[in-house]
mmCIF file of C-alpha atoms in Angstrom:
data_model
loop_
_atom_site.group_PDB
_atom_site.id
_atom_site.type_symbol
_atom_site.label_atom_id
_atom_site.label_comp_id
_atom_site.label_asym_id
_atom_site.label_seq_id
_atom_site.Cartn_x
_atom_site.Cartn_y
_atom_site.Cartn_z
ATOM 1 C CA UNK Y 1 99.502 -41.464 -183.958
ATOM 2 C CA UNK Y 2 101.951 -40.115 -181.408
ATOM 3 C CA UNK Y 3 101.350 -40.850 -177.719
ATOM 4 C CA UNK Y 4 103.242 -39.256 -174.849
ATOM 5 C CA UNK Y 5 104.846 -41.470 -172.230
ATOM 6 C CA UNK Y 6 101.891 -40.811 -169.908
ATOM 7 C CA UNK Y 7 99.429 -41.768 -172.631
ATOM 8 C CA UNK Y 8 101.403 -44.927 -173.368
ATOM 9 C CA UNK Y 9 101.033 -45.908 -169.712
ATOM 10 C CA UNK Y 10 97.280 -45.451 -169.981
ATOM 11 C CA UNK Y 11 97.180 -47.477 -173.191
ATOM 12 C CA UNK Y 12 99.257 -50.325 -171.751
ATOM 13 C CA UNK Y 13 97.072 -50.742 -168.674
ATOM 14 C CA UNK Y 14 99.375 -49.315 -166.006
ATOM 15 C CA UNK Y 15 96.471 -47.287 -164.594
ATOM 16 C CA UNK Y 16 93.983 -50.135 -164.571
ATOM 17 C CA UNK Y 17 91.479 -51.722 -166.965
ATOM 18 C CA UNK Y 18 89.035 -48.798 -167.130
ATOM 19 C CA UNK Y 19 91.712 -46.317 -168.217
ATOM 20 C CA UNK Y 20 93.198 -48.877 -170.617
ATOM 21 C CA UNK Y 21 89.819 -49.533 -172.220
ATOM 22 C CA UNK Y 22 89.143 -45.811 -172.511
ATOM 23 C CA UNK Y 23 92.498 -45.017 -174.097
ATOM 24 C CA UNK Y 24 92.000 -47.867 -176.571
ATOM 25 C CA UNK Y 25 88.740 -46.223 -177.665
ATOM 26 C CA UNK Y 26 90.447 -42.837 -178.048
ATOM 27 C CA UNK Y 27 93.346 -44.265 -180.045
ATOM 28 C CA UNK Y 28 90.935 -46.120 -182.330
ATOM 29 C CA UNK Y 29 88.983 -42.900 -182.927
ATOM 30 C CA UNK Y 30 92.204 -41.013 -183.570
ATOM 31 C CA UNK Y 31 93.311 -43.597 -186.124
ATOM 32 C CA UNK Y 32 89.956 -43.463 -187.914
ATOM 33 C CA UNK Y 33 89.989 -39.664 -188.202
ATOM 34 C CA UNK Y 34 93.705 -39.223 -188.863
ATOM 35 C CA UNK Y 35 94.676 -37.506 -185.613
ATOM 36 C CA UNK Y 36 98.383 -36.864 -185.123
ATOM 37 C CA UNK Y 37 98.121 -37.264 -181.355
ATOM 38 C CA UNK Y 38 96.063 -36.382 -178.313
ATOM 39 C CA UNK Y 39 95.163 -33.014 -176.806
ATOM 40 C CA UNK Y 40 94.452 -32.422 -173.123
ATOM 41 C CA UNK Y 41 90.895 -31.331 -172.301
ATOM 42 C CA UNK Y 42 89.481 -29.136 -169.543
ATOM 43 C CA UNK Y 43 85.956 -30.606 -169.402
ATOM 44 C CA UNK Y 44 83.650 -33.261 -170.799
ATOM 45 C CA UNK Y 45 79.924 -33.432 -171.509
ATOM 46 C CA UNK Y 46 78.635 -36.959 -171.890
ATOM 47 C CA UNK Y 47 75.644 -38.211 -173.887
ATOM 48 C CA UNK Y 48 74.261 -41.731 -173.818
ATOM 49 C CA UNK Y 49 72.248 -41.224 -170.636
ATOM 50 C CA UNK Y 50 68.601 -41.954 -171.414
ATOM 51 C CA UNK Y 51 67.501 -45.568 -171.046
ATOM 52 C CA UNK Y 52 65.444 -44.941 -174.187
ATOM 53 C CA UNK Y 53 68.603 -44.520 -176.272
ATOM 54 C CA UNK Y 54 71.145 -46.881 -174.656
ATOM 55 C CA UNK Y 55 68.925 -49.665 -173.286
ATOM 56 C CA UNK Y 56 70.110 -52.623 -171.222
ATOM 57 C CA UNK Y 57 73.339 -53.024 -173.201
ATOM 58 C CA UNK Y 58 74.377 -49.479 -172.352
ATOM 59 C CA UNK Y 59 73.466 -49.925 -168.698
ATOM 60 C CA UNK Y 60 75.545 -53.112 -168.510
ATOM 61 C CA UNK Y 61 78.559 -51.385 -170.111
ATOM 62 C CA UNK Y 62 78.408 -48.452 -167.685
ATOM 63 C CA UNK Y 63 78.009 -50.633 -164.604
ATOM 64 C CA UNK Y 64 80.987 -52.740 -165.686
ATOM 65 C CA UNK Y 65 83.109 -49.632 -166.196
ATOM 66 C CA UNK Y 66 82.121 -48.303 -162.768
ATOM 67 C CA UNK Y 67 82.986 -51.670 -161.171
ATOM 68 C CA UNK Y 68 86.430 -51.474 -162.734
ATOM 69 C CA UNK Y 69 87.003 -48.255 -160.825
ATOM 70 C CA UNK Y 70 86.662 -45.762 -163.664
ATOM 71 C CA UNK Y 71 86.943 -42.148 -162.483
ATOM 72 C CA UNK Y 72 86.817 -38.977 -164.539
ATOM 73 C CA UNK Y 73 89.795 -36.630 -164.234
ATOM 74 C CA UNK Y 74 88.193 -33.438 -165.595
ATOM 75 C CA UNK Y 75 84.921 -31.701 -164.672
ATOM 76 C CA UNK Y 76 82.217 -33.706 -166.438
ATOM 77 C CA UNK Y 77 78.467 -33.300 -166.820
ATOM 78 C CA UNK Y 78 75.696 -35.562 -168.110
ATOM 79 C CA UNK Y 79 73.235 -35.119 -170.946
ATOM 80 C CA UNK Y 80 69.480 -35.398 -170.205
ATOM 81 C CA UNK Y 81 68.097 -38.663 -168.872
ATOM 82 C CA UNK Y 82 64.752 -40.154 -169.846
ATOM 83 C CA UNK Y 83 62.852 -39.111 -166.694
ATOM 84 C CA UNK Y 84 62.695 -36.427 -164.047
ATOM 85 C CA UNK Y 85 64.992 -38.119 -161.535
ATOM 86 C CA UNK Y 86 63.143 -36.798 -158.488
ATOM 87 C CA UNK Y 87 59.513 -36.839 -159.677
ATOM 88 C CA UNK Y 88 59.255 -39.685 -162.170
ATOM 89 C CA UNK Y 89 56.165 -41.442 -160.717
ATOM 90 C CA UNK Y 90 54.429 -38.136 -159.929
ATOM 91 C CA UNK Y 91 54.720 -37.016 -163.556
ATOM 92 C CA UNK Y 92 53.588 -40.367 -164.953
ATOM 93 C CA UNK Y 93 56.860 -41.840 -166.218
ATOM 94 C CA UNK Y 94 56.714 -45.665 -166.591
ATOM 95 C CA UNK Y 95 57.936 -47.449 -163.451
ATOM 96 C CA UNK Y 96 60.294 -50.003 -165.043
ATOM 97 C CA UNK Y 97 61.803 -47.361 -167.327
ATOM 98 C CA UNK Y 98 62.386 -45.084 -164.327
ATOM 99 C CA UNK Y 99 64.091 -47.842 -162.340
ATOM 100 C CA UNK Y 100 66.514 -48.617 -165.178
ATOM 101 C CA UNK Y 101 67.134 -44.912 -165.708
ATOM 102 C CA UNK Y 102 68.128 -44.394 -162.090
ATOM 103 C CA UNK Y 103 70.636 -47.261 -162.361
ATOM 104 C CA UNK Y 104 72.249 -45.607 -165.380
ATOM 105 C CA UNK Y 105 72.626 -42.289 -163.592
ATOM 106 C CA UNK Y 106 74.002 -44.046 -160.507
ATOM 107 C CA UNK Y 107 76.701 -45.737 -162.606
ATOM 108 C CA UNK Y 108 77.763 -42.364 -163.961
ATOM 109 C CA UNK Y 109 77.713 -40.875 -160.450
ATOM 110 C CA UNK Y 110 80.084 -43.573 -159.212
ATOM 111 C CA UNK Y 111 82.542 -42.468 -161.896
ATOM 112 C CA UNK Y 112 82.542 -38.934 -160.510
ATOM 113 C CA UNK Y 113 80.367 -37.358 -163.184
ATOM 114 C CA UNK Y 114 78.058 -34.538 -162.125
ATOM 115 C CA UNK Y 115 74.487 -35.799 -162.512
ATOM 116 C CA UNK Y 116 73.212 -32.453 -163.765
ATOM 117 C CA UNK Y 117 71.467 -34.209 -166.674
ATOM 118 C CA UNK Y 118 71.203 -31.222 -168.977
ATOM 119 C CA UNK Y 119 71.896 -30.416 -172.616
ATOM 120 C CA UNK Y 120 72.889 -26.863 -171.610
ATOM 121 C CA UNK Y 121 76.002 -27.450 -169.460
ATOM 122 C CA UNK Y 122 77.086 -23.870 -170.172
ATOM 123 C CA UNK Y 123 74.122 -22.677 -168.060
ATOM 124 C CA UNK Y 124 75.147 -24.740 -165.012
ATOM 125 C CA UNK Y 125 78.871 -24.066 -164.685
ATOM 126 C CA UNK Y 126 80.527 -26.114 -167.442
ATOM 127 C CA UNK Y 127 81.782 -23.064 -169.361
ATOM 128 C CA UNK Y 128 85.112 -23.571 -171.153
ATOM 129 C CA UNK Y 129 87.122 -20.505 -172.116
ATOM 130 C CA UNK Y 130 87.924 -19.308 -175.621
ATOM 131 C CA UNK Y 131 90.397 -21.649 -177.306
ATOM 132 C CA UNK Y 132 90.251 -24.383 -174.658
ATOM 133 C CA UNK Y 133 89.858 -28.018 -175.714
ATOM 134 C CA UNK Y 134 86.900 -30.060 -174.455
ATOM 135 C CA UNK Y 135 85.141 -33.326 -175.313
ATOM 136 C CA UNK Y 136 81.408 -32.722 -175.551
ATOM 137 C CA UNK Y 137 78.857 -35.024 -177.134
ATOM 138 C CA UNK Y 138 75.414 -33.344 -177.052
ATOM 139 C CA UNK Y 139 75.112 -31.898 -180.552
ATOM 140 C CA UNK Y 140 73.483 -28.606 -179.529
ATOM 141 C CA UNK Y 141 76.009 -28.096 -176.721
ATOM 142 C CA UNK Y 142 78.871 -28.863 -179.115
ATOM 143 C CA UNK Y 143 77.555 -26.204 -181.477
ATOM 144 C CA UNK Y 144 77.240 -23.692 -178.638
ATOM 145 C CA UNK Y 145 80.706 -24.442 -177.233
ATOM 146 C CA UNK Y 146 82.461 -24.109 -180.587
ATOM 147 C CA UNK Y 147 80.457 -21.173 -181.882
ATOM 148 C CA UNK Y 148 79.457 -18.957 -178.957
ATOM 149 C CA UNK Y 149 82.177 -19.780 -176.421
ATOM 150 C CA UNK Y 150 84.971 -20.362 -178.923
ATOM 151 C CA UNK Y 151 86.025 -23.587 -177.197
ATOM 152 C CA UNK Y 152 87.143 -26.526 -179.344
ATOM 153 C CA UNK Y 153 85.372 -29.874 -179.504
ATOM 154 C CA UNK Y 154 84.330 -32.429 -182.047
ATOM 155 C CA UNK Y 155 80.870 -34.010 -182.033
ATOM 156 C CA UNK Y 156 81.818 -36.825 -179.701
ATOM 157 C CA UNK Y 157 79.788 -39.972 -179.270
ATOM 158 C CA UNK Y 158 78.841 -40.908 -175.719
ATOM 159 C CA UNK Y 159 81.584 -43.563 -175.298
ATOM 160 C CA UNK Y 160 84.186 -41.239 -176.814
ATOM 161 C CA UNK Y 161 83.315 -38.371 -174.473
ATOM 162 C CA UNK Y 162 83.279 -40.716 -171.470
ATOM 163 C CA UNK Y 163 86.664 -42.126 -172.465
ATOM 164 C CA UNK Y 164 88.025 -38.602 -172.833
ATOM 165 C CA UNK Y 165 86.719 -37.692 -169.375
ATOM 166 C CA UNK Y 166 88.460 -40.718 -167.853
ATOM 167 C CA UNK Y 167 91.774 -40.058 -169.618
ATOM 168 C CA UNK Y 168 91.669 -36.259 -169.732
ATOM 169 C CA UNK Y 169 92.469 -36.333 -173.435
ATOM 170 C CA UNK Y 170 90.829 -36.523 -176.833
ATOM 171 C CA UNK Y 171 92.208 -37.106 -180.354
ATOM 172 C CA UNK Y 172 93.536 -33.924 -181.971
ATOM 173 C CA UNK Y 173 91.646 -33.546 -185.243
ATOM 174 C CA UNK Y 174 88.662 -31.744 -186.759
ATOM 175 C CA UNK Y 175 87.409 -28.733 -184.799
ATOM 176 C CA UNK Y 176 90.435 -28.834 -182.483
ATOM 177 C CA UNK Y 177 92.509 -27.581 -185.429
ATOM 178 C CA UNK Y 178 92.466 -24.109 -187.002
ATOM 179 C CA UNK Y 179 91.793 -25.532 -190.460
ATOM 180 C CA UNK Y 180 88.692 -27.306 -189.164
ATOM 181 C CA UNK Y 181 87.104 -23.999 -188.148
ATOM 182 C CA UNK Y 182 87.077 -22.261 -191.540
ATOM 183 C CA UNK Y 183 83.593 -21.364 -192.910
ATOM 184 C CA UNK Y 184 82.409 -22.896 -196.174
ATOM 185 C CA UNK Y 185 79.007 -21.229 -196.695
ATOM 186 C CA UNK Y 186 77.958 -17.577 -196.421
ATOM 187 C CA UNK Y 187 74.380 -17.115 -195.169
ATOM 188 C CA UNK Y 188 72.814 -13.686 -195.676
ATOM 189 C CA UNK Y 189 69.617 -13.292 -193.636
ATOM 190 C CA UNK Y 190 67.509 -10.489 -195.106
ATOM 191 C CA UNK Y 191 64.631 -10.559 -192.618
ATOM 192 C CA UNK Y 192 64.609 -9.730 -188.887
ATOM 193 C CA UNK Y 193 64.609 -12.754 -186.590
ATOM 194 C CA UNK Y 194 62.804 -13.375 -183.320
ATOM 195 C CA UNK Y 195 61.551 -16.328 -181.296
ATOM 196 C CA UNK Y 196 61.186 -19.563 -183.246
ATOM 197 C CA UNK Y 197 62.692 -17.919 -186.354
ATOM 198 C CA UNK Y 198 66.126 -18.860 -185.039
ATOM 199 C CA UNK Y 199 65.206 -22.535 -185.003
ATOM 200 C CA UNK Y 200 63.651 -22.320 -188.462
ATOM 201 C CA UNK Y 201 66.796 -20.615 -189.769
ATOM 202 C CA UNK Y 202 69.007 -23.292 -188.253
ATOM 203 C CA UNK Y 203 66.888 -26.085 -189.692
ATOM 204 C CA UNK Y 204 66.935 -24.515 -193.165
ATOM 205 C CA UNK Y 205 70.679 -23.828 -193.195
ATOM 206 C CA UNK Y 206 71.552 -27.209 -191.676
ATOM 207 C CA UNK Y 207 69.761 -28.908 -194.561
ATOM 208 C CA UNK Y 208 71.920 -26.924 -196.988
ATOM 209 C CA UNK Y 209 75.321 -27.027 -195.312
ATOM 210 C CA UNK Y 210 75.333 -30.593 -193.899
ATOM 211 C CA UNK Y 211 78.412 -30.915 -191.696
ATOM 212 C CA UNK Y 212 79.911 -27.654 -192.929
ATOM 213 C CA UNK Y 213 80.614 -24.362 -191.176
ATOM 214 C CA UNK Y 214 78.164 -21.537 -192.036
ATOM 215 C CA UNK Y 215 78.976 -17.852 -191.653
ATOM 216 C CA UNK Y 216 75.879 -15.750 -190.873
ATOM 217 C CA UNK Y 217 75.264 -12.100 -191.652
ATOM 218 C CA UNK Y 218 72.081 -10.598 -190.177
ATOM 219 C CA UNK Y 219 71.412 -7.823 -192.681
ATOM 220 C CA UNK Y 220 68.140 -6.282 -191.518
ATOM 221 C CA UNK Y 221 68.868 -2.956 -189.806
ATOM 222 C CA UNK Y 222 66.060 -3.463 -187.276
ATOM 223 C CA UNK Y 223 67.519 -6.775 -186.064
ATOM 224 C CA UNK Y 224 67.882 -7.022 -182.284
ATOM 225 C CA UNK Y 225 71.225 -8.546 -181.313
ATOM 226 C CA UNK Y 226 70.734 -12.249 -180.492
ATOM 227 C CA UNK Y 227 71.613 -13.438 -177.001
ATOM 228 C CA UNK Y 228 72.170 -16.819 -175.330
ATOM 229 C CA UNK Y 229 68.622 -18.142 -175.791
ATOM 230 C CA UNK Y 230 68.486 -17.323 -179.497
ATOM 231 C CA UNK Y 231 71.986 -18.653 -180.216
ATOM 232 C CA UNK Y 232 71.332 -21.959 -178.446
ATOM 233 C CA UNK Y 233 68.131 -22.422 -180.479
ATOM 234 C CA UNK Y 234 69.971 -21.684 -183.718
ATOM 235 C CA UNK Y 235 72.797 -24.104 -182.963
ATOM 236 C CA UNK Y 236 70.460 -26.889 -181.857
ATOM 237 C CA UNK Y 237 68.555 -26.718 -185.138
ATOM 238 C CA UNK Y 238 71.744 -26.532 -187.232
ATOM 239 C CA UNK Y 239 73.061 -29.629 -185.490
ATOM 240 C CA UNK Y 240 69.850 -31.631 -185.913
ATOM 241 C CA UNK Y 241 68.910 -31.023 -189.549
ATOM 242 C CA UNK Y 242 72.542 -31.116 -190.624
ATOM 243 C CA UNK Y 243 75.579 -32.087 -188.600
ATOM 244 C CA UNK Y 244 76.831 -28.582 -187.892
ATOM 245 C CA UNK Y 245 79.245 -28.314 -184.967
ATOM 246 C CA UNK Y 246 80.375 -24.723 -185.543
ATOM 247 C CA UNK Y 247 78.942 -21.543 -187.013
ATOM 248 C CA UNK Y 248 80.191 -17.980 -187.139
ATOM 249 C CA UNK Y 249 77.985 -14.891 -186.911
ATOM 250 C CA UNK Y 250 79.272 -11.488 -187.907
ATOM 251 C CA UNK Y 251 79.772 -9.123 -184.949
ATOM 252 C CA UNK Y 252 78.429 -11.779 -182.552
ATOM 253 C CA UNK Y 253 80.588 -14.902 -182.179
ATOM 254 C CA UNK Y 254 84.188 -14.675 -180.921
ATOM 255 C CA UNK Y 255 85.978 -16.085 -183.976
ATOM 256 C CA UNK Y 256 84.086 -14.191 -186.669
ATOM 257 C CA UNK Y 257 87.009 -11.826 -187.414
ATOM 258 C CA UNK Y 258 89.275 -14.711 -188.373
ATOM 259 C CA UNK Y 259 86.455 -16.409 -190.296
ATOM 260 C CA UNK Y 260 85.694 -13.167 -192.152
ATOM 261 C CA UNK Y 261 88.974 -13.530 -194.067
ATOM 262 C CA UNK Y 262 87.443 -16.438 -196.020
ATOM 263 C CA UNK Y 263 83.979 -14.998 -196.737
ATOM 264 C CA UNK Y 264 84.595 -13.529 -200.200
ATOM 265 C CA UNK Y 265 85.400 -16.950 -201.638
ATOM 266 C CA UNK Y 266 82.273 -18.681 -200.285
ATOM 267 C CA UNK Y 267 79.067 -19.785 -201.970
ATOM 268 C CA UNK Y 268 76.146 -17.727 -200.663
ATOM 269 C CA UNK Y 269 72.702 -18.707 -199.396
ATOM 270 C CA UNK Y 270 70.185 -15.862 -199.043
ATOM 271 C CA UNK Y 271 67.350 -16.367 -196.545
ATOM 272 C CA UNK Y 272 64.104 -14.384 -196.830
ATOM 273 C CA UNK Y 273 60.967 -14.180 -194.700
ATOM 274 C CA UNK Y 274 59.219 -16.445 -197.197
ATOM 275 C CA UNK Y 275 61.960 -19.061 -196.746
ATOM 276 C CA UNK Y 276 61.511 -19.023 -192.973
ATOM 277 C CA UNK Y 277 57.722 -19.165 -193.154
ATOM 278 C CA UNK Y 278 57.873 -22.147 -195.526
ATOM 279 C CA UNK Y 279 60.307 -23.914 -193.204
ATOM 280 C CA UNK Y 280 58.095 -23.289 -190.189
ATOM 281 C CA UNK Y 281 55.114 -24.802 -192.010
ATOM 282 C CA UNK Y 282 57.066 -27.920 -192.992
ATOM 283 C CA UNK Y 283 58.110 -28.568 -189.392
ATOM 284 C CA UNK Y 284 54.497 -29.026 -188.223
ATOM 285 C CA UNK Y 285 52.679 -32.319 -188.818
ATOM 286 C CA UNK Y 286 49.484 -31.439 -186.917
ATOM 287 C CA UNK Y 287 47.601 -28.430 -185.549
ATOM 288 C CA UNK Y 288 46.438 -28.868 -181.955
ATOM 289 C CA UNK Y 289 48.871 -30.130 -179.263
ATOM 290 C CA UNK Y 290 47.724 -32.040 -176.195
ATOM 291 C CA UNK Y 291 51.142 -31.558 -174.566
ATOM 292 C CA UNK Y 292 53.258 -28.444 -175.008
ATOM 293 C CA UNK Y 293 56.947 -29.125 -174.345
ATOM 294 C CA UNK Y 294 59.355 -26.221 -174.065
ATOM 295 C CA UNK Y 295 63.053 -26.543 -173.336
ATOM 296 C CA UNK Y 296 64.929 -28.141 -176.232
ATOM 297 C CA UNK Y 297 67.676 -27.205 -175.490
ATOM 298 C CA UNK Y 298 66.855 -26.903 -171.798
ATOM 299 C CA UNK Y 299 65.171 -23.664 -170.791
ATOM 300 C CA UNK Y 300 67.113 -20.854 -169.163
ATOM 301 C CA UNK Y 301 65.824 -18.990 -166.120
ATOM 302 C CA UNK Y 302 64.832 -16.065 -168.344
ATOM 303 C CA UNK Y 303 62.751 -18.335 -170.588
ATOM 304 C CA UNK Y 304 60.958 -19.816 -167.577
ATOM 305 C CA UNK Y 305 60.312 -16.302 -166.265
ATOM 306 C CA UNK Y 306 58.659 -15.287 -169.553
ATOM 307 C CA UNK Y 307 56.218 -18.203 -169.387
ATOM 308 C CA UNK Y 308 55.489 -17.633 -165.695
ATOM 309 C CA UNK Y 309 54.675 -13.986 -166.364
ATOM 310 C CA UNK Y 310 52.258 -14.983 -169.122
ATOM 311 C CA UNK Y 311 50.524 -17.601 -166.931
ATOM 312 C CA UNK Y 312 50.112 -15.461 -163.814
ATOM 313 C CA UNK Y 313 46.524 -15.905 -162.584
ATOM 314 C CA UNK Y 314 45.504 -18.099 -165.541
ATOM 315 C CA UNK Y 315 44.616 -21.779 -166.078
ATOM 316 C CA UNK Y 316 45.989 -23.938 -168.888
ATOM 317 C CA UNK Y 317 43.632 -25.842 -171.177
ATOM 318 C CA UNK Y 318 46.400 -28.161 -172.422
ATOM 319 C CA UNK Y 319 49.304 -29.793 -170.613
ATOM 320 C CA UNK Y 320 52.621 -27.976 -170.328
ATOM 321 C CA UNK Y 321 56.133 -29.176 -169.576
ATOM 322 C CA UNK Y 322 59.026 -26.769 -169.329
ATOM 323 C CA UNK Y 323 62.182 -28.871 -169.420
ATOM 324 C CA UNK Y 324 65.298 -27.620 -167.667
ATOM 325 C CA UNK Y 325 68.125 -28.620 -165.349
ATOM 326 C CA UNK Y 326 67.773 -29.119 -161.611
ATOM 327 C CA UNK Y 327 70.026 -26.074 -161.076
ATOM 328 C CA UNK Y 328 67.855 -23.737 -163.139
ATOM 329 C CA UNK Y 329 64.681 -25.138 -161.544
ATOM 330 C CA UNK Y 330 66.098 -24.389 -158.093
ATOM 331 C CA UNK Y 331 66.470 -20.749 -159.114
ATOM 332 C CA UNK Y 332 62.966 -20.763 -160.633
ATOM 333 C CA UNK Y 333 61.625 -22.198 -157.365
ATOM 334 C CA UNK Y 334 63.233 -19.415 -155.368
ATOM 335 C CA UNK Y 335 61.909 -16.733 -157.717
ATOM 336 C CA UNK Y 336 58.363 -18.114 -157.533
ATOM 337 C CA UNK Y 337 58.200 -18.950 -161.251
ATOM 338 C CA UNK Y 338 57.700 -22.673 -160.658
ATOM 339 C CA UNK Y 339 54.782 -22.065 -158.311
ATOM 340 C CA UNK Y 340 53.101 -19.736 -160.801
ATOM 341 C CA UNK Y 341 53.444 -22.301 -163.588
ATOM 342 C CA UNK Y 342 52.177 -25.146 -161.391
ATOM 343 C CA UNK Y 343 49.245 -23.026 -160.198
ATOM 344 C CA UNK Y 344 48.274 -22.665 -163.855
ATOM 345 C CA UNK Y 345 48.433 -26.450 -164.336
ATOM 346 C CA UNK Y 346 51.892 -26.757 -165.894
ATOM 347 C CA UNK Y 347 55.089 -28.484 -164.755
ATOM 348 C CA UNK Y 348 58.747 -27.502 -164.638
ATOM 349 C CA UNK Y 349 60.364 -30.841 -165.470
ATOM 350 C CA UNK Y 350 64.015 -31.544 -164.668
ATOM 351 C CA UNK Y 351 66.692 -33.814 -166.115
ATOM 352 C CA UNK Y 352 64.889 -34.840 -169.310
ATOM 353 C CA UNK Y 353 63.182 -33.566 -172.467
ATOM 354 C CA UNK Y 354 60.517 -34.490 -174.987
ATOM 355 C CA UNK Y 355 63.014 -36.231 -177.282
ATOM 356 C CA UNK Y 356 64.676 -38.714 -174.893
ATOM 357 C CA UNK Y 357 61.705 -39.268 -172.542
ATOM 358 C CA UNK Y 358 59.254 -42.121 -173.276
ATOM 359 C CA UNK Y 359 56.408 -39.691 -174.020
ATOM 360 C CA UNK Y 360 55.049 -42.062 -176.663
ATOM 361 C CA UNK Y 361 54.157 -44.441 -173.802
ATOM 362 C CA UNK Y 362 52.500 -41.762 -171.659
ATOM 363 C CA UNK Y 363 49.282 -41.192 -173.609
ATOM 364 C CA UNK Y 364 50.291 -38.149 -175.651
ATOM 365 C CA UNK Y 365 49.566 -37.885 -179.379
ATOM 366 C CA UNK Y 366 50.519 -34.374 -180.518
ATOM 367 C CA UNK Y 367 53.399 -32.394 -179.016
ATOM 368 C CA UNK Y 368 53.635 -28.620 -179.307
ATOM 369 C CA UNK Y 369 57.215 -27.313 -179.493
ATOM 370 C CA UNK Y 370 58.967 -24.021 -180.146
ATOM 371 C CA UNK Y 371 62.191 -25.890 -180.926
ATOM 372 C CA UNK Y 372 63.065 -26.838 -184.496
ATOM 373 C CA UNK Y 373 65.327 -29.573 -183.141
ATOM 374 C CA UNK Y 374 62.418 -31.110 -181.238
ATOM 375 C CA UNK Y 375 60.110 -30.707 -184.240
ATOM 376 C CA UNK Y 376 62.672 -32.606 -186.298
ATOM 377 C CA UNK Y 377 63.238 -35.437 -183.802
ATOM 378 C CA UNK Y 378 59.879 -36.072 -182.074
ATOM 379 C CA UNK Y 379 58.199 -37.703 -185.124
ATOM 380 C CA UNK Y 380 61.162 -40.025 -185.757
ATOM 381 C CA UNK Y 381 62.220 -40.815 -182.172
ATOM 382 C CA UNK Y 382 58.780 -40.811 -180.524
ATOM 383 C CA UNK Y 383 56.417 -41.540 -183.419
ATOM 384 C CA UNK Y 384 54.227 -38.576 -182.474
ATOM 385 C CA UNK Y 385 52.926 -35.570 -184.384
ATOM 386 C CA UNK Y 386 54.272 -32.094 -183.684
ATOM 387 C CA UNK Y 387 53.153 -28.498 -183.917
ATOM 388 C CA UNK Y 388 56.015 -26.013 -184.324
ATOM 389 C CA UNK Y 389 55.254 -22.419 -183.348
ATOM 390 C CA UNK Y 390 55.974 -19.646 -180.868
ATOM 391 C CA UNK Y 391 55.293 -20.879 -177.343
ATOM 392 C CA UNK Y 392 52.709 -18.125 -176.859
ATOM 393 C CA UNK Y 393 50.664 -19.643 -179.698
ATOM 394 C CA UNK Y 394 50.968 -23.213 -178.405
ATOM 395 C CA UNK Y 395 49.652 -22.848 -174.872
ATOM 396 C CA UNK Y 396 45.869 -22.740 -174.528
ATOM 397 C CA UNK Y 397 44.272 -20.751 -171.704
ATOM 398 C CA UNK Y 398 40.928 -21.723 -170.183
ATOM 399 C CA UNK Y 399 38.229 -19.106 -170.527
ATOM 400 C CA UNK Y 400 36.676 -17.872 -167.263
ATOM 401 C CA UNK Y 401 33.503 -19.699 -166.225
ATOM 402 C CA UNK Y 402 31.067 -16.801 -166.433
ATOM 403 C CA UNK Y 403 28.311 -18.864 -164.788
ATOM 404 C CA UNK Y 404 30.043 -18.087 -161.485
ATOM 405 C CA UNK Y 405 29.459 -14.376 -161.894
ATOM 406 C CA UNK Y 406 26.320 -12.381 -161.045
ATOM 407 C CA UNK Y 407 25.323 -9.537 -163.285
ATOM 408 C CA UNK Y 408 23.076 -6.716 -162.008
#
């Protein structure tokens, strides 16, 4: 593959061992995938953060890289960690796990990476423009960036995204190229979608399309136009049941007009209400959750507001975590949503989620989720049962103690 003079300097070690090591990784990836050269990036989003997923070996690698003076050269954000970085002990996270987790985040911080620890970087300022090249590694964020923002990124592994952040480049192949963004499956949705339907749809289509590029048409005339929260849920599910990094949606996503040119030649999958209901049933392995976890991908301020409004003046009968970023929680704090949720017995949890946190070691058995991605991953990554449903159906409210009332 072709390297510019500047890239050759990186590769030969003129900018130090950390840059050399990073460029070696990028060149190796480029060779594997047949890239013709590198492309400059405007941002990076780096996975491989939770101690649960990278362990001691990952911690050692990151600390060594930081010692070698590695510094990112583009705005870079982190994926969720395995604990709430500020309230780990208070929320019951294991002490040793928390200590190792903080060391991992500190190593990333030393390299200049923003310790936002969120899978929704596009909600906290990492928002690439249409057509710009980035190196993102969280699968749901990759799907959102390619599909909704129209940016260009492959599904990077953690080391690849970190290397790209250090060098400011990534191999030019796959979704960086026009030919990598052509749809290969037409999906006609005949039923109106709302709430967890978007996750169920993504899970169903991901199973069918694998690592392909689906083109969605929402045919029901009563369909309300999907917004950020619905599109992030759809992409997260597509990326977890399949390996989808890009989808197009007619009249919604920015590249649908170009993609539309290819639609007539595509195989078609028709999705009915029965299909979605069957998928929703399959995603549940139990019936009654002891912990309800919302925020996979991380909750937006609007999603937190909806829950707070529902819980105003009430008490929860089961435990509730709403997972989000520290930035979104700060806004929820200011708006009073966090206080309302905590008054009801719930928690707004930052920096982590039910998939990469050690919830299997925290006494929980059945997790209630409104995320198809979480429903797919919790049984395999945590060994726990799940209930997949609308969040309104998952939370249990305590009934008033009528013995406290006098009747005349």
